[in-house]
Amino acid sequence: MFQVVDLNTFLKIDFYLGENIRGAFDRTVRENLIGEGIYPTISKEDAIVSKVLWVSKGSGRSEQDVASMLNAPEPFDLALVENLCEQLGILDHFNRIRKKMEEGGIF
């Protein structure tokens, strides 16, 4: 993983190479980034699953990132996230994060 930060806008873009989330390229969405053009980006569902993968590898910071995405107002397909997590063997990590959120342990 590496990051690119625009120092004028402080927009941070994470690049994850080598993750294999089935169908992720088919689910890309086109977003206007920094007013400079429209580019394909990862879907919210795949971003959540990607962060859960990092949680499964020991990243505590990614737990907060998952919680932030789940709390964000943009709609997403929860069933798809659960299905992808199950396929990758990380559904227990996703469910643990959701439980912590319900108990007030993560915001």
Short mmCIF file of C-alpha atoms in Angstrom, two decimals:
data_model
loop_
_atom_site.label_atom_id
_atom_site.label_comp_id
_atom_site.label_asym_id
_atom_site.label_seq_id
_atom_site.Cartn_x
_atom_site.Cartn_y
_atom_site.Cartn_z
CA MET A 1 0.00 0.00 0.00
CA PHE A 2 1.09 3.55 -0.63
CA GLN A 3 -0.58 6.93 -0.31
CA VAL A 4 -0.65 10.10 -2.38
CA VAL A 5 -1.57 13.37 -0.66
CA ASP A 6 -2.49 16.58 -2.47
CA LEU A 7 -0.87 19.23 -0.27
CA ASN A 8 -3.23 21.96 -1.51
CA THR A 9 -6.47 20.16 -0.67
CA PHE A 10 -5.13 17.54 1.78
CA LEU A 11 -6.99 14.87 -0.18
CA LYS A 12 -5.38 11.51 0.59
CA ILE A 13 -5.67 8.61 -1.83
CA ASP A 14 -4.66 5.11 -0.74
CA PHE A 15 -3.38 2.66 -3.34
CA TYR A 16 -3.67 -1.01 -2.45
CA LEU A 17 -1.85 -3.34 -4.79
CA GLY A 18 -2.28 -7.07 -4.78
CA GLU A 19 -5.60 -7.37 -2.96
CA ASN A 20 -7.91 -9.77 -4.69
CA ILE A 21 -11.53 -8.96 -3.98
CA ARG A 22 -13.54 -10.83 -6.56
CA GLY A 23 -15.38 -8.50 -8.96
CA ALA A 24 -13.89 -5.28 -7.53
CA PHE A 25 -13.01 -3.90 -10.96
CA ASP A 26 -16.56 -4.54 -12.17
CA ARG A 27 -17.93 -2.49 -9.26
CA THR A 28 -15.78 0.61 -9.69
CA VAL A 29 -17.58 3.94 -9.61
CA ARG A 30 -16.59 7.13 -11.38
CA GLU A 31 -15.83 10.04 -9.06
CA ASN A 32 -14.80 13.64 -9.58
CA LEU A 33 -11.49 13.95 -7.75
CA ILE A 34 -10.34 17.40 -6.68
CA GLY A 35 -12.29 18.98 -9.51
CA GLU A 36 -9.61 17.74 -11.89
CA GLY A 37 -11.54 15.04 -13.68
CA ILE A 38 -13.61 11.93 -13.29
CA TYR A 39 -11.74 8.75 -12.45
CA PRO A 40 -12.69 5.15 -11.65
CA THR A 41 -12.51 4.50 -7.92
CA ILE A 42 -13.23 1.55 -5.68
CA SER A 43 -16.84 1.08 -4.58
CA LYS A 44 -17.77 1.76 -0.96
CA GLU A 45 -18.46 -1.95 -0.50
CA ASP A 46 -15.00 -2.93 -1.74
CA ALA A 47 -13.35 -0.18 0.32
CA ILE A 48 -15.00 -1.58 3.44
CA VAL A 49 -13.94 -5.14 2.61
CA SER A 50 -10.39 -3.95 1.87
CA LYS A 51 -10.19 -2.29 5.28
CA VAL A 52 -11.58 -5.43 6.97
CA LEU A 53 -8.78 -7.37 5.24
CA TRP A 54 -6.30 -5.00 6.87
CA VAL A 55 -8.03 -5.49 10.24
CA SER A 56 -7.60 -9.25 9.80
CA LYS A 57 -3.86 -8.61 9.36
CA GLY A 58 -3.67 -6.66 12.63
CA SER A 59 -4.36 -3.05 11.64
CA GLY A 60 -6.17 -1.36 14.51
CA ARG A 61 -6.44 1.92 12.59
CA SER A 62 -8.45 0.17 9.89
CA GLU A 63 -11.15 -0.71 12.45
CA GLN A 64 -11.87 2.99 12.88
CA ASP A 65 -11.83 3.44 9.09
CA VAL A 66 -14.44 0.68 8.71
CA ALA A 67 -16.61 2.28 11.40
CA SER A 68 -16.35 5.67 9.69
CA MET A 69 -17.42 4.19 6.36
CA LEU A 70 -20.32 2.32 7.94
CA ASN A 71 -21.48 5.53 9.64
CA ALA A 72 -21.12 7.67 6.50
CA PRO A 73 -24.43 8.70 4.90
CA GLU A 74 -23.71 7.22 1.47
CA PRO A 75 -25.79 4.07 0.95
CA PHE A 76 -24.11 0.72 0.37
CA ASP A 77 -25.03 -2.92 -0.09
CA LEU A 78 -24.54 -4.56 3.32
CA ALA A 79 -25.39 -8.01 1.95
CA LEU A 80 -22.62 -7.68 -0.65
CA VAL A 81 -20.09 -6.66 2.03
CA GLU A 82 -21.08 -9.63 4.18
CA ASN A 83 -20.91 -11.99 1.19
CA LEU A 84 -17.45 -10.76 0.15
CA CYS A 85 -16.19 -10.96 3.73
CA GLU A 86 -17.51 -14.51 3.99
CA GLN A 87 -15.78 -15.49 0.72
CA LEU A 88 -12.50 -14.09 2.04
CA GLY A 89 -12.85 -15.72 5.47
CA ILE A 90 -13.01 -12.38 7.31
CA LEU A 91 -16.72 -12.17 8.17
CA ASP A 92 -15.93 -12.67 11.86
CA HIS A 93 -13.71 -9.56 11.80
CA PHE A 94 -16.47 -7.53 10.11
CA ASN A 95 -19.07 -8.71 12.62
CA ARG A 96 -16.73 -7.95 15.54
CA ILE A 97 -16.32 -4.36 14.30
CA ARG A 98 -20.09 -3.95 13.97
CA LYS A 99 -20.60 -5.34 17.47
CA LYS A 100 -18.02 -2.90 18.89
CA MET A 101 -19.87 -0.07 17.15
CA GLU A 102 -23.20 -1.17 18.63
CA GLU A 103 -21.63 -1.27 22.09
CA GLY A 104 -20.17 2.22 21.63
CA GLY A 105 -16.56 1.03 21.45
CA ILE A 106 -15.92 2.48 17.99
CA PHE A 107 -17.48 5.57 16.44
#
